mmCIF file of C-alpha atoms and ligand atoms in Angstrom:
data_model
loop_
_atom_site.group_PDB
_atom_site.id
_atom_site.type_symbol
_atom_site.label_atom_id
_atom_site.label_comp_id
_atom_site.label_asym_id
_atom_site.label_seq_id
_atom_site.Cartn_x
_atom_site.Cartn_y
_atom_site.Cartn_z
ATOM 1 C CA MET A 1070 122.639 90.117 104.240
ATOM 2 C CA LYS A 1071 121.967 90.011 107.981
ATOM 3 C CA ILE A 1072 118.584 91.107 109.344
ATOM 4 C CA THR A 1073 117.923 91.772 113.037
ATOM 5 C CA PHE A 1074 114.436 92.319 114.469
ATOM 6 C CA TYR A 1075 114.120 95.120 117.044
ATOM 7 C CA GLY A 1076 110.354 94.959 117.593
ATOM 8 C CA GLN A 1077 107.280 96.381 115.806
ATOM 9 C CA ASN A 1078 108.607 97.253 112.286
ATOM 10 C CA CYS A 1079 112.155 98.087 113.391
ATOM 11 C CA LEU A 1080 114.873 96.127 111.596
ATOM 12 C CA GLY A 1081 118.623 96.357 111.396
ATOM 13 C CA ILE A 1082 119.914 95.254 107.996
ATOM 14 C CA LYS A 1083 123.591 94.793 107.263
ATOM 15 C CA ILE A 1084 124.639 94.760 103.617
ATOM 16 C CA LYS A 1085 128.247 95.175 102.436
ATOM 17 C CA GLU A 1086 129.394 96.544 105.834
ATOM 18 C CA LYS A 1087 126.674 99.188 105.689
ATOM 19 C CA HIS A 1088 124.084 99.383 108.456
ATOM 20 C CA ILE A 1089 120.529 100.152 107.404
ATOM 21 C CA LEU A 1090 118.008 100.759 110.179
ATOM 22 C CA VAL A 1091 114.305 100.607 109.354
ATOM 23 C CA ASP A 1092 111.511 102.357 111.314
ATOM 24 C CA PRO A 1093 113.258 102.881 114.670
ATOM 25 C CA PHE A 1094 110.753 102.614 117.548
ATOM 26 C CA ILE A 1095 112.557 101.444 120.668
ATOM 27 C CA THR A 1096 112.080 103.869 123.558
ATOM 28 C CA GLY A 1097 108.278 103.799 123.236
ATOM 29 C CA ASN A 1098 108.057 100.023 122.860
ATOM 30 C CA ASP A 1099 107.594 98.230 126.193
ATOM 31 C CA LEU A 1100 108.637 94.947 124.535
ATOM 32 C CA ALA A 1101 111.933 96.363 123.204
ATOM 33 C CA LYS A 1102 113.189 99.137 125.434
ATOM 34 C CA ASP A 1103 114.919 96.859 127.975
ATOM 35 C CA LYS A 1104 116.313 94.564 125.270
ATOM 36 C CA VAL A 1105 117.685 97.093 122.785
ATOM 37 C CA ASP A 1106 119.977 100.027 123.572
ATOM 38 C CA VAL A 1107 118.776 102.798 121.304
ATOM 39 C CA ASP A 1108 122.062 104.664 121.772
ATOM 40 C CA SER A 1109 124.221 101.827 120.483
ATOM 41 C CA LEU A 1110 122.222 100.922 117.378
ATOM 42 C CA LYS A 1111 124.343 101.348 114.260
ATOM 43 C CA ALA A 1112 123.037 103.256 111.266
ATOM 44 C CA ASP A 1113 124.494 104.572 108.023
ATOM 45 C CA TYR A 1114 120.960 104.923 106.648
ATOM 46 C CA ILE A 1115 117.560 105.092 108.343
ATOM 47 C CA LEU A 1116 114.683 103.996 106.117
ATOM 48 C CA LEU A 1117 111.253 105.250 107.209
ATOM 49 C CA THR A 1118 108.146 103.658 105.679
ATOM 50 C CA HIS A 1119 105.783 106.358 107.011
ATOM 51 C CA ALA A 1120 105.496 109.015 109.699
ATOM 52 C CA HIS A 1121 103.535 107.250 112.446
ATOM 53 C CA GLN A 1122 105.173 107.294 115.859
ATOM 54 C CA ASP A 1123 105.588 103.521 116.052
ATOM 55 C CA HIS A 1124 107.929 103.856 113.029
ATOM 56 C CA THR A 1125 109.717 107.158 113.572
ATOM 57 C CA LEU A 1126 109.940 107.831 117.328
ATOM 58 C CA ASP A 1127 113.725 107.349 117.650
ATOM 59 C CA ALA A 1128 114.762 108.367 114.120
ATOM 60 C CA GLU A 1129 115.901 111.903 115.003
ATOM 61 C CA ARG A 1130 117.866 110.759 118.077
ATOM 62 C CA ILE A 1131 119.680 108.010 116.152
ATOM 63 C CA ALA A 1132 120.299 110.128 113.048
ATOM 64 C CA LYS A 1133 121.825 112.946 115.124
ATOM 65 C CA ARG A 1134 124.127 110.512 116.985
ATOM 66 C CA THR A 1135 125.219 108.486 113.958
ATOM 67 C CA GLY A 1136 125.007 111.006 111.104
ATOM 68 C CA ALA A 1137 122.829 108.501 109.252
ATOM 69 C CA VAL A 1138 120.976 109.577 106.107
ATOM 70 C CA ILE A 1139 117.184 109.371 106.426
ATOM 71 C CA VAL A 1140 115.574 107.810 103.349
ATOM 72 C CA SER A 1141 111.819 108.209 102.994
ATOM 73 C CA ASN A 1142 109.115 109.932 101.001
ATOM 74 C CA PHE A 1143 109.608 113.603 100.084
ATOM 75 C CA GLU A 1144 107.492 115.009 102.929
ATOM 76 C CA ILE A 1145 109.127 112.919 105.661
ATOM 77 C CA ALA A 1146 112.588 113.664 104.261
ATOM 78 C CA SER A 1147 111.800 117.402 104.266
ATOM 79 C CA TYR A 1148 110.579 117.185 107.897
ATOM 80 C CA TYR A 1149 113.928 115.766 109.015
ATOM 81 C CA GLU A 1150 115.993 118.006 106.710
ATOM 82 C CA GLU A 1151 114.587 121.015 108.600
ATOM 83 C CA LYS A 1152 116.035 119.468 111.769
ATOM 84 C CA GLY A 1153 119.494 119.500 110.183
ATOM 85 C CA ILE A 1154 119.560 115.802 109.313
ATOM 86 C CA GLU A 1155 120.953 114.557 105.996
ATOM 87 C CA VAL A 1156 118.158 113.054 103.913
ATOM 88 C CA HIS A 1157 117.459 111.283 100.658
ATOM 89 C CA PRO A 1158 113.895 111.988 99.464
ATOM 90 C CA MET A 1159 112.066 109.466 97.276
ATOM 91 C CA ASN A 1160 108.542 108.863 96.103
ATOM 92 C CA HIS A 1161 106.450 105.924 94.973
ATOM 93 C CA GLY A 1162 107.781 103.914 92.069
ATOM 94 C CA GLY A 1163 111.210 105.513 92.239
ATOM 95 C CA SER A 1164 114.485 103.633 92.756
ATOM 96 C CA TRP A 1165 117.950 104.766 93.719
ATOM 97 C CA ASN A 1166 121.286 102.959 93.727
ATOM 98 C CA PHE A 1167 122.827 103.445 97.178
ATOM 99 C CA ASP A 1168 126.297 102.160 98.089
ATOM 100 C CA PHE A 1169 124.726 99.061 99.664
ATOM 101 C CA GLY A 1170 122.213 98.270 96.915
ATOM 102 C CA LYS A 1171 119.155 99.441 95.033
ATOM 103 C CA VAL A 1172 116.129 100.725 96.938
ATOM 104 C CA LYS A 1173 112.640 101.203 95.477
ATOM 105 C CA TYR A 1174 109.901 103.028 97.384
ATOM 106 C CA VAL A 1175 106.652 101.187 96.705
ATOM 107 C CA ILE A 1176 102.941 101.660 97.398
ATOM 108 C CA ALA A 1177 101.381 100.906 100.772
ATOM 109 C CA HIS A 1178 97.733 101.432 101.654
ATOM 110 C CA HIS A 1179 97.731 103.122 105.049
ATOM 111 C CA THR A 1180 98.023 106.690 106.403
ATOM 112 C CA SER A 1181 101.056 108.791 107.370
ATOM 113 C CA SER A 1182 101.016 111.721 109.788
ATOM 114 C CA PHE A 1183 103.573 112.709 112.406
ATOM 115 C CA PRO A 1184 102.539 112.672 116.081
ATOM 116 C CA ASP A 1185 102.567 116.512 116.051
ATOM 117 C CA GLY A 1186 100.059 116.494 113.171
ATOM 118 C CA SER A 1187 102.622 117.375 110.460
ATOM 119 C CA TYR A 1188 101.882 115.938 107.047
ATOM 120 C CA GLY A 1189 103.847 112.761 106.464
ATOM 121 C CA GLY A 1190 103.104 112.330 102.771
ATOM 122 C CA GLN A 1191 101.822 108.985 101.569
ATOM 123 C CA PRO A 1192 103.025 105.795 103.257
ATOM 124 C CA GLY A 1193 105.192 103.270 101.466
ATOM 125 C CA GLY A 1194 107.271 100.156 101.608
ATOM 126 C CA PHE A 1195 110.760 99.360 100.338
ATOM 127 C CA VAL A 1196 112.169 96.787 97.948
ATOM 128 C CA ILE A 1197 115.885 96.393 98.571
ATOM 129 C CA GLU A 1198 118.133 94.620 96.083
ATOM 130 C CA GLY A 1199 121.481 94.042 97.705
ATOM 131 C CA GLU A 1200 124.325 91.517 97.693
ATOM 132 C CA HIS A 1201 122.449 88.966 95.522
ATOM 133 C CA LYS A 1202 119.549 88.933 97.991
ATOM 134 C CA ASN A 1203 116.333 90.862 97.529
ATOM 135 C CA ILE A 1204 113.836 91.753 100.220
ATOM 136 C CA TYR A 1205 110.478 93.531 100.432
ATOM 137 C CA ILE A 1206 109.603 95.562 103.513
ATOM 138 C CA ALA A 1207 105.869 96.161 103.178
ATOM 139 C CA GLY A 1208 105.583 98.721 105.976
ATOM 140 C CA ASP A 1209 102.102 99.252 107.410
ATOM 141 C CA THR A 1210 99.670 98.316 104.689
ATOM 142 C CA ALA A 1211 96.462 96.618 103.771
ATOM 143 C CA LEU A 1212 96.603 93.786 101.296
ATOM 144 C CA THR A 1213 96.796 95.536 97.921
ATOM 145 C CA LEU A 1214 96.894 94.438 94.304
ATOM 146 C CA ASP A 1215 99.880 96.761 93.829
ATOM 147 C CA MET A 1216 101.936 94.031 95.526
ATOM 148 C CA LYS A 1217 101.560 91.998 92.311
ATOM 149 C CA LEU A 1218 103.792 94.531 90.549
ATOM 150 C CA ILE A 1219 106.796 93.741 92.738
ATOM 151 C CA PRO A 1220 107.713 90.312 91.278
ATOM 152 C CA LEU A 1221 107.513 91.784 87.760
ATOM 153 C CA SER A 1222 110.807 93.542 88.492
ATOM 154 C CA THR A 1223 112.321 91.768 91.496
ATOM 155 C CA LYS A 1224 112.637 88.122 92.499
ATOM 156 C CA LEU A 1225 112.342 88.236 96.283
ATOM 157 C CA ASP A 1226 114.240 86.123 98.802
ATOM 158 C CA LEU A 1227 112.263 87.421 101.785
ATOM 159 C CA ALA A 1228 109.010 89.340 102.328
ATOM 160 C CA ILE A 1229 108.729 91.295 105.577
ATOM 161 C CA LEU A 1230 105.005 91.672 106.165
ATOM 162 C CA PRO A 1231 102.806 93.110 108.914
ATOM 163 C CA ILE A 1232 100.591 90.407 110.453
ATOM 164 C CA GLY A 1233 99.069 92.067 113.534
ATOM 165 C CA ASP A 1234 95.714 92.986 111.975
ATOM 166 C CA ASN A 1235 93.558 95.964 113.082
ATOM 167 C CA PHE A 1236 95.924 98.668 111.736
ATOM 168 C CA THR A 1237 97.368 96.582 108.884
ATOM 169 C CA MET A 1238 96.920 93.234 107.174
ATOM 170 C CA GLY A 1239 96.242 90.302 109.425
ATOM 171 C CA ILE A 1240 97.597 86.799 108.985
ATOM 172 C CA ASP A 1241 95.116 85.592 106.342
ATOM 173 C CA ASP A 1242 95.749 88.610 104.116
ATOM 174 C CA ALA A 1243 99.501 88.326 104.692
ATOM 175 C CA VAL A 1244 99.375 84.772 103.295
ATOM 176 C CA ILE A 1245 97.682 86.203 100.180
ATOM 177 C CA ALA A 1246 100.253 89.026 100.059
ATOM 178 C CA SER A 1247 103.064 86.484 100.019
ATOM 179 C CA ASN A 1248 101.364 84.930 96.973
ATOM 180 C CA PHE A 1249 101.081 88.338 95.307
ATOM 181 C CA VAL A 1250 104.795 89.074 95.787
ATOM 182 C CA GLU A 1251 105.700 85.457 94.901
ATOM 183 C CA CYS A 1252 107.785 84.802 97.988
ATOM 184 C CA ASP A 1253 107.366 81.782 100.274
ATOM 185 C CA LYS A 1254 109.697 83.031 102.991
ATOM 186 C CA VAL A 1255 108.073 85.613 105.262
ATOM 187 C CA LEU A 1256 109.260 87.520 108.309
ATOM 188 C CA GLY A 1257 106.279 88.680 110.354
ATOM 189 C CA VAL A 1258 106.352 92.145 111.931
ATOM 190 C CA HIS A 1259 103.940 94.671 113.511
ATOM 191 C CA TYR A 1260 102.349 92.343 116.067
ATOM 192 C CA ASP A 1261 102.067 92.057 119.882
ATOM 193 C CA THR A 1262 103.333 95.615 120.558
ATOM 194 C CA PHE A 1263 99.925 96.894 121.666
ATOM 195 C CA GLY A 1264 96.702 95.159 122.705
ATOM 196 C CA PHE A 1265 95.055 95.787 119.330
ATOM 197 C CA ILE A 1266 97.690 93.750 117.475
ATOM 198 C CA GLU A 1267 98.326 90.770 119.739
ATOM 199 C CA ILE A 1268 98.387 87.515 117.788
ATOM 200 C CA ASP A 1269 98.486 83.757 118.394
ATOM 201 C CA HIS A 1270 101.973 82.800 117.186
ATOM 202 C CA GLU A 1271 101.232 79.114 116.653
ATOM 203 C CA GLU A 1272 98.080 79.851 114.668
ATOM 204 C CA ALA A 1273 99.981 82.345 112.499
ATOM 205 C CA LYS A 1274 102.762 79.859 111.747
ATOM 206 C CA ARG A 1275 100.262 77.077 111.040
ATOM 207 C CA LYS A 1276 98.339 79.194 108.511
ATOM 208 C CA PHE A 1277 101.530 79.902 106.572
ATOM 209 C CA TYR A 1278 102.633 76.268 106.884
ATOM 210 C CA ASP A 1279 99.262 75.113 105.491
ATOM 211 C CA ALA A 1280 99.901 77.391 102.485
ATOM 212 C CA ASN A 1281 103.357 75.765 101.992
ATOM 213 C CA LYS A 1282 105.083 78.887 103.238
ATOM 214 C CA ASP A 1283 107.490 79.627 106.033
ATOM 215 C CA LEU A 1284 106.622 82.330 108.581
ATOM 216 C CA MET A 1285 109.455 83.435 110.844
ATOM 217 C CA LEU A 1286 108.698 85.262 114.082
ATOM 218 C CA LEU A 1287 111.952 86.491 115.631
ATOM 219 C CA ALA A 1288 112.532 87.363 119.271
ATOM 220 C CA ILE A 1289 113.512 91.001 119.783
ATOM 221 C CA GLY A 1290 117.242 91.204 119.104
ATOM 222 C CA GLU A 1291 117.296 87.962 117.123
ATOM 223 C CA SER A 1292 118.899 87.870 113.640
ATOM 224 C CA ILE A 1293 118.668 85.866 110.447
ATOM 225 C CA GLU A 1294 121.248 85.559 107.690
ATOM 226 C CA LEU A 1295 120.109 85.561 104.064
HETATM 227 NI NI1 NI B 833 101.239 103.165 110.758
HETATM 228 MN MN1 MN B 834 102.516 101.015 112.654
#
């Protein structure tokens, strides 16, 4: 499994020659737009955690170019289906076996409306079990006890957690979240994109290190191999 960070909560995940794009937000992200070409990103599937613009802005453009299937909650899937895009609707607690692996849509504590005010259902995260490696993409969320349910069914190799504070968990709660999901390897996301979520990288890494955990902060465009 190869994971590439494209800024904010946008990730490219390659499993079994399939390209899964999560929360595409490139053209509106000053940190990413000169580093990532939105029109050459590959996607067989686009996973959307919730409807906020910093997660969905480029989804329609990429889906229409690539023919990718949008996977999200029922309301978000319906929104894109009306635009003629192929979708796979899910809801909390449900799993589906895709050709790249098993995806479960899990609880997140946040909100979810489209920029035009359309209802975006309830926000979520994804647990992906693929190619002997399992990951948790928390999406935008507060620290929540629901995270403790995840290791009851899935042994995680990586937790992808928001750490920017203000709109989501901050660093201290993300350390606790990594305990709840029983995963010591964390990829931090949802930081530095706007003034409200700027963080001190060294302090963030030190807090995870002090908890005997590893926090990775990737440069935009940088990849890791699991
Ligand atoms: Ni959000
Ligand atoms: Mn967000």
